[in-house]
Short mmCIF file of C-alpha atoms in Angstrom, two decimals:
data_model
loop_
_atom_site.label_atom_id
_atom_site.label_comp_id
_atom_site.label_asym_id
_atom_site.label_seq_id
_atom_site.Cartn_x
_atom_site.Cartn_y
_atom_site.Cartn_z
CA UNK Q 13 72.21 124.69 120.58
CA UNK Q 14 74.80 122.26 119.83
CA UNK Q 15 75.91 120.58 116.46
CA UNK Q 16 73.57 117.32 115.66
CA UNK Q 17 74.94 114.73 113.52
CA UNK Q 18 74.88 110.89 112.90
CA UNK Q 19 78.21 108.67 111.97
CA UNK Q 20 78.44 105.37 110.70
CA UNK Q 21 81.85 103.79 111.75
CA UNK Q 22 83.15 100.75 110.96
CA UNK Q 23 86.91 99.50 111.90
CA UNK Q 24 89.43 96.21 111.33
CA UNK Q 25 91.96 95.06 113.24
CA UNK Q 26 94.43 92.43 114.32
CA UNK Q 27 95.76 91.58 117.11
CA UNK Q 28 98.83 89.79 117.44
CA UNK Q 29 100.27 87.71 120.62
CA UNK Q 30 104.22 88.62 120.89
CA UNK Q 31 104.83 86.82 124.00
CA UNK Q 32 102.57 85.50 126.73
CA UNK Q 33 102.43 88.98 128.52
CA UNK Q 34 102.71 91.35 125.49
CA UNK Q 35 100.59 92.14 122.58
CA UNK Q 36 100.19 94.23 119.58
CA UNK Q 37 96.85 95.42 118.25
CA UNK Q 38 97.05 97.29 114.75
CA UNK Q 39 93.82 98.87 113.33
CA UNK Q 40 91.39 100.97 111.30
CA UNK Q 41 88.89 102.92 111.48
CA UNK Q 42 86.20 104.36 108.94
CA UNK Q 43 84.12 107.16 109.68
CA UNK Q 44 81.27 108.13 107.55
CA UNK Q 45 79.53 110.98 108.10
CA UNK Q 46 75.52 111.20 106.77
CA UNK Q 47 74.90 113.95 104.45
CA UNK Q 48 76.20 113.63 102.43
CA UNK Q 49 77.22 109.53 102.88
CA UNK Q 50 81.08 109.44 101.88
CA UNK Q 51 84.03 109.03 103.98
CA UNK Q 52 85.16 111.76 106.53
CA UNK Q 53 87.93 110.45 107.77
CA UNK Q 54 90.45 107.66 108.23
CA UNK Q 55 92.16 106.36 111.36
CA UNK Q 56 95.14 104.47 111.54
CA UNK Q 57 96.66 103.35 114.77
CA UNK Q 58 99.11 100.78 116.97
CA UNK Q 59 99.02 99.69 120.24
CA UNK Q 60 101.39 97.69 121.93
CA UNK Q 61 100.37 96.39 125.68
CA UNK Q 62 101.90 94.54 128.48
CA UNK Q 63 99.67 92.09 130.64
CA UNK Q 64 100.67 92.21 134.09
CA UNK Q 65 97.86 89.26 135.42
CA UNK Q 66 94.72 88.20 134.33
CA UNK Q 67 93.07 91.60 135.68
CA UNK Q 68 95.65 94.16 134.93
CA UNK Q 69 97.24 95.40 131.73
CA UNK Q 70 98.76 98.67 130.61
CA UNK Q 71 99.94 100.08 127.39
CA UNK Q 72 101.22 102.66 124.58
CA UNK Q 73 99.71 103.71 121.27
CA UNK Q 74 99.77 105.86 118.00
CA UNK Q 75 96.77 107.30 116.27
CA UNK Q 76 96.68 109.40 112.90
CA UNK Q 77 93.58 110.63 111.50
CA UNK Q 78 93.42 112.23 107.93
CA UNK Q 79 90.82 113.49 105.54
CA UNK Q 80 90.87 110.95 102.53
CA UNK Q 81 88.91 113.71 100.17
CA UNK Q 82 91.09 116.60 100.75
CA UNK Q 83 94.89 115.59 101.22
CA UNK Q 84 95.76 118.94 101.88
CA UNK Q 85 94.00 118.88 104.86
CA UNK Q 86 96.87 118.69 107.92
CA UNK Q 87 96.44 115.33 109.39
CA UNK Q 88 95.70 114.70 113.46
CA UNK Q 89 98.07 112.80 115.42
CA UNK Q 90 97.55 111.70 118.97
CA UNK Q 91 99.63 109.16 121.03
CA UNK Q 92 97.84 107.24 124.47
CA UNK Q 93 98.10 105.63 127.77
CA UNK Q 94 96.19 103.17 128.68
CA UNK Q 95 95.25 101.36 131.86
CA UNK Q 96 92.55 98.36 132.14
CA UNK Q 97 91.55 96.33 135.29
CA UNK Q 98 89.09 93.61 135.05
CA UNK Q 99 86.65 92.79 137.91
CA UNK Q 100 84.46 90.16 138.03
CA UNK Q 101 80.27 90.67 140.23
CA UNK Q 102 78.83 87.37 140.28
CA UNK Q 103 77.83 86.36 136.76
CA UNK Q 104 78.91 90.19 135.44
CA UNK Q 105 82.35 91.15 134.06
CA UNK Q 106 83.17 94.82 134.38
CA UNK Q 107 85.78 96.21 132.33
CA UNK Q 108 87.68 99.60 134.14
CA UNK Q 109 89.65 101.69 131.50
CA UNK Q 110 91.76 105.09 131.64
CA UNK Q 111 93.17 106.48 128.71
CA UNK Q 112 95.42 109.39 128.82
CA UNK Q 113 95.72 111.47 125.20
CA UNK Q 114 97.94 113.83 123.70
CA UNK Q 115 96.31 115.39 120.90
CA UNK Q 116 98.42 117.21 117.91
CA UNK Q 117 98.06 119.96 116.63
CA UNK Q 118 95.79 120.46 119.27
CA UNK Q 119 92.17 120.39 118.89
CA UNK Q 120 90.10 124.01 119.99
CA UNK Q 121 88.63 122.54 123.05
CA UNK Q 122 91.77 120.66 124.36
CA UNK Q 123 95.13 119.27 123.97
CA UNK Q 124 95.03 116.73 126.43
CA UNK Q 125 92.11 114.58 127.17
CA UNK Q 126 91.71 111.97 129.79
CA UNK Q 127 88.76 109.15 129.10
CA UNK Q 128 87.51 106.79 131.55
CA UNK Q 129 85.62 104.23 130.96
CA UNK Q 130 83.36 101.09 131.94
CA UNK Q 131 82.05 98.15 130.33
CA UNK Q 132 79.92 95.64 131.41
CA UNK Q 133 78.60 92.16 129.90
CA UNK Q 134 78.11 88.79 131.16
CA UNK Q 135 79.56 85.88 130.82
CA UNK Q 136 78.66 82.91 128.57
CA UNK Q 137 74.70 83.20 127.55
CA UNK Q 138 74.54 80.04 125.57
CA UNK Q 139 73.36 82.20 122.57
CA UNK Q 140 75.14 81.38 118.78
CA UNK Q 141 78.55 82.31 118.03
CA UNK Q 142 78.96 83.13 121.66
CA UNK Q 143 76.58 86.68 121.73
CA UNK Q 144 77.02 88.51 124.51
CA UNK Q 145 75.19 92.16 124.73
CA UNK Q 146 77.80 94.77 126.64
CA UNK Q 147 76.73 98.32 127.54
CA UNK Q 148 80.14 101.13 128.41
CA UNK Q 149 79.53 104.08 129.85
CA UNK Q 150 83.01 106.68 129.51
CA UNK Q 151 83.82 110.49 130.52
CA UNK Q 152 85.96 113.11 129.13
CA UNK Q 153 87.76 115.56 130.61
CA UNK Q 154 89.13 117.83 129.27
CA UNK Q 155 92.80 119.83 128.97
CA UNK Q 156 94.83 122.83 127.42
CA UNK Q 157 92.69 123.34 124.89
CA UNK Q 158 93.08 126.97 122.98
CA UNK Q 159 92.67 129.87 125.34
CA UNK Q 160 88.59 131.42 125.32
CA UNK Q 161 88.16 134.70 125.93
CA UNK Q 162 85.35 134.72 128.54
CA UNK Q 163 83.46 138.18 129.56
CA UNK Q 164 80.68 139.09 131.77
CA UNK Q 165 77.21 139.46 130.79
CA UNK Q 166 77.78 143.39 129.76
CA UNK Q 167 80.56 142.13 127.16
CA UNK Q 168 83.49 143.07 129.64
CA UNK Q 169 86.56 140.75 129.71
CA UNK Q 170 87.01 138.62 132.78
CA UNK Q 171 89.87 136.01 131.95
CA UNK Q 172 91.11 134.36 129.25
CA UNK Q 173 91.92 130.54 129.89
CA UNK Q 174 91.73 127.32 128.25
CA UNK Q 175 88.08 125.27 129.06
CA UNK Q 176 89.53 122.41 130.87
CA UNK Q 177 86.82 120.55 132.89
CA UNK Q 178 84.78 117.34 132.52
CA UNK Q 179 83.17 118.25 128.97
CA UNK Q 180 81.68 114.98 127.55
CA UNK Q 181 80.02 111.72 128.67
CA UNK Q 182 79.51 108.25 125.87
CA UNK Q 183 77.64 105.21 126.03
CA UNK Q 184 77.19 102.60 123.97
CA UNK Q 185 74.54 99.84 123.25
CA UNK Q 186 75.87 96.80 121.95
CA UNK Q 187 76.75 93.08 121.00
CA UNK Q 188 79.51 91.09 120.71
CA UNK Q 189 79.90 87.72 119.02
CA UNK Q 190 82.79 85.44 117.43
CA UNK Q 191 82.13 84.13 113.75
CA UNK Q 192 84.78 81.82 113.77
CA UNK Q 193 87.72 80.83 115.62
CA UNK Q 194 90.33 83.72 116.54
CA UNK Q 195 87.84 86.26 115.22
CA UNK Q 196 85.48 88.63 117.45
CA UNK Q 197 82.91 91.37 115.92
CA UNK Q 198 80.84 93.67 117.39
CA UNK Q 199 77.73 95.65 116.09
CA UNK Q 200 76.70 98.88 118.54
CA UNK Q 201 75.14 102.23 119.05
CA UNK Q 202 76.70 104.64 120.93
CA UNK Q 203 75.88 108.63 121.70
CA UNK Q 204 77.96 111.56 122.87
CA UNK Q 205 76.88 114.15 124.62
CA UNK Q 206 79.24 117.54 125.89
CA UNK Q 207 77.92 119.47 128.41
CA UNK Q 208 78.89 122.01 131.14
CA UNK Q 209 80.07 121.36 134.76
CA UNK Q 210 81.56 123.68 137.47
CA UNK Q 211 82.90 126.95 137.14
CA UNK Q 212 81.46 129.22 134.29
CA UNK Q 213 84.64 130.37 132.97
CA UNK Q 214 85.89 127.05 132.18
CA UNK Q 215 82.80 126.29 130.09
CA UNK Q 216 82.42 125.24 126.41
CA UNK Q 217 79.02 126.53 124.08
CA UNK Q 218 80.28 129.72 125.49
CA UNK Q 219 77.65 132.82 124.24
CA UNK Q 220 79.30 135.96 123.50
CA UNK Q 221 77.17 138.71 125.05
CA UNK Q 222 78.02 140.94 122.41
CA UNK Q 223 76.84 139.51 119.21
CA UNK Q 224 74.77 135.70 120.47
CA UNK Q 225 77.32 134.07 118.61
CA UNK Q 226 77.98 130.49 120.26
CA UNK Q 227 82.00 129.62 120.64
CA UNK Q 228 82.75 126.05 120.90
CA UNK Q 229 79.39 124.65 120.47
CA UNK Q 230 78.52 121.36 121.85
CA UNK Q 231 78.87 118.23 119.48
CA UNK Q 232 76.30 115.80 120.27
CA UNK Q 233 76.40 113.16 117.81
CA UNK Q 234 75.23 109.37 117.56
CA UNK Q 235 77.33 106.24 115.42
CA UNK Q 236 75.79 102.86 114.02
CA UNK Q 237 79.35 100.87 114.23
CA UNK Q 238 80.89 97.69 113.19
CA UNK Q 239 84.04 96.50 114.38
CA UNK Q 240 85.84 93.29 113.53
CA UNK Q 241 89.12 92.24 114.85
CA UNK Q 242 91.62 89.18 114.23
CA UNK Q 243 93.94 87.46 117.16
CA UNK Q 244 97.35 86.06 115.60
CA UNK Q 245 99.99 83.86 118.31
CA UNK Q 246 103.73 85.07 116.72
CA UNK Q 247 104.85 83.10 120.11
CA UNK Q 248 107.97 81.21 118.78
CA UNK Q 249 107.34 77.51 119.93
CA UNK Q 250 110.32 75.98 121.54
CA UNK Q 251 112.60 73.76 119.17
CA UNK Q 252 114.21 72.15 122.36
CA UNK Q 253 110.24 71.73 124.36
CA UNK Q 254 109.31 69.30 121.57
CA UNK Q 255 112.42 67.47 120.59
CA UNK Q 256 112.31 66.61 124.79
CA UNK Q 257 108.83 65.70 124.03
CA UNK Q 258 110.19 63.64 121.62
CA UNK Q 259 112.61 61.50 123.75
CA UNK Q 260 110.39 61.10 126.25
CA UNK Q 261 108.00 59.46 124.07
CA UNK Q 262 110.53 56.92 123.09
CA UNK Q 263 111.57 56.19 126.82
CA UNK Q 264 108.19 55.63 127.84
CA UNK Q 265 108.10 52.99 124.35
CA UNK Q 266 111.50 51.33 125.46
CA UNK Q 267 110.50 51.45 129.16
CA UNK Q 268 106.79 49.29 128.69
CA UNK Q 269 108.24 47.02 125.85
CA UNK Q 270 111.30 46.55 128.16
CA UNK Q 271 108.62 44.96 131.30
CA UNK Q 272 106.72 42.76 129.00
#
C-alpha cells in the first residue's frame, strides 16, 4: 500500500525577456495539502534560459522549498538542467522536455532525479481568451538516493544499495488560456503514480520479511492546480535605431516636397 493524498497547488510567476535569445522566469509555488487545508510548503525558484531557435532552448535554475509552519524545519534546495525541443504534427504541437536535478540534502529515495517529459496541445481553437486544452505525460528516474538494506525472503541480507531505477510516471489534464495581454494561466489535474521496474533490489515499497513493515512506500498523490504567469520585454530599445528612424522620416519629407 502506498501513501494516498490530494494537493491543491497554485503558483505565480514572471517572466522577463533579457535579450532576444535569453530569458528569466522567477516564480512561486503554493502547496496545500487536504487535511487538514493549510499550507505545506513554499517554493521559490529562478530560471534563466538561452533560446538557441524557435525549437530548441536550454537552461539553469534554483529551487528552495521550506515549511512556512515550522521554520525550524531544514529547508530543500535543488538546482536543474533543462532541455526543451519543440516539434510540430500537423495541427498538434508537442513539447519534449529533460530536466536533470540535484536534490539537497538529499531526499530518501534519491539525490539525483532525471524527468522527462511531453506535452501536447493544438494550435489556435478559436475558443475565448485563446483556450487551448494540453495533456503531459513525464517519467522519473531515479538516483543516489540513501542506501536500502535489501534481504531475501528468509530476512537474510543480500546488498545494500541505493534504489535508483525508473520510480514514477505524471500526467496532467489541463487548459491553458490568456486573460489579457502578456499574461497566460492555466487550470489542471495531474496524478503521480511510483511504481516498480526491473531488478528487485533496486526497488522502492520495499517489505521487510522480518517484521511486514513497508520502507519507502509509494506516494501516489493527485493536485487541483492553478498557475498564472506574467511576460515582461527588459530589451533596451536602441537610442541610435530611432533617432535614424528619425532622419529618415525627414528625408523622405524634404525629398517629396523637393519634386513637387
Amino acid at each position: 500500500m502506498g501513501q494516498e493524498d490530494l494537493k491543491v497547488w497554485t503558483g505565480h510567476s514572471a517572466q522577463a525577456k533579457l535579450t532576444k535569445e535569453w530569458r528569466l522566469n522567477v516564480g512561486q509555488l503554493l502547496l496545500f495539502s487536504q487535511e487538514p487545508f493549510e499550507l505545506a510548503s513554499l517554493q521559490n525558484s529562478a530560471n534563466i534560459s538561452y533560446r538557441l531557435n524557435k525549437r530548441i532552448r536550454f537552461g539553469v535554475g534554483y529551487l528552495r522549498s521550506s515549511d512556512p509552519s515550522d521554520p525550524d524545519q531544514e529547508a530543500r534546495n535543488r538546482i536543474t538542467g533543462r532541455f526543451r525541443l519543440d516539434l510540430k504534427l500537423g495541427k498538434f504541437r508537442i513539447a519534449n522536455s529533460l530536466r536533470g536535478e540535484w536534490h539537497f540534502p538529499e531526499r530518501s529515495k534519491f539525490e539525483y532525479r532525471l524527468r522527462y517529459g511531453f506535452r501536447v496541445h493544438r494550435g489556435n481553437w478559436g475558443l475565448p481568451f485563446k483556450t487551448t486544452p494540453f495533456i503531459t505525460n513525464e517519467f522519473h528516474y531515479y538516483l543516489s538516493g540513501r542506501p536500502l538494506q535489501y534481504r531475501d525472503e528468509l530476512g537474510e541480507k543480500v546488498v545494500k544499495q541505493s534504489p535508483n531505477g525508473l520510480h514514477a510516471h505524471r500526467i496532467t489534464l489541463g487548459v491553458r488560456f490568456r486573460p489579457f495581454k502578456r499574461a497566460n494561466a492555466s487550470l489542471s489535474y495531474m496524478r503521480q503514480t511510483e511504481f516498480n521496474i526491473g531488478n528487485k533490489y533496486r526497488e522502492i515499497n520495499v517489505t521487510d520479511p522480518r517484521n511486514g513493515k513497508i520502507r519507502r512506500a509509494f506516494n501516489h498523490f493527485s493536485v487541483v492546480m492553478f498557475r498564472f504567469s506574467y511576460q515582461l520585454d527588459l530589451r533596451k530599445k536602441s537610442s541610435s535605431t530611432s533617432v535614424g528612424s528619425h532622419f529618415s522620416k525627414i528625408n523622405a519629407l524634404q525629398t517629396t516636397l523637393a519634386s513637387k
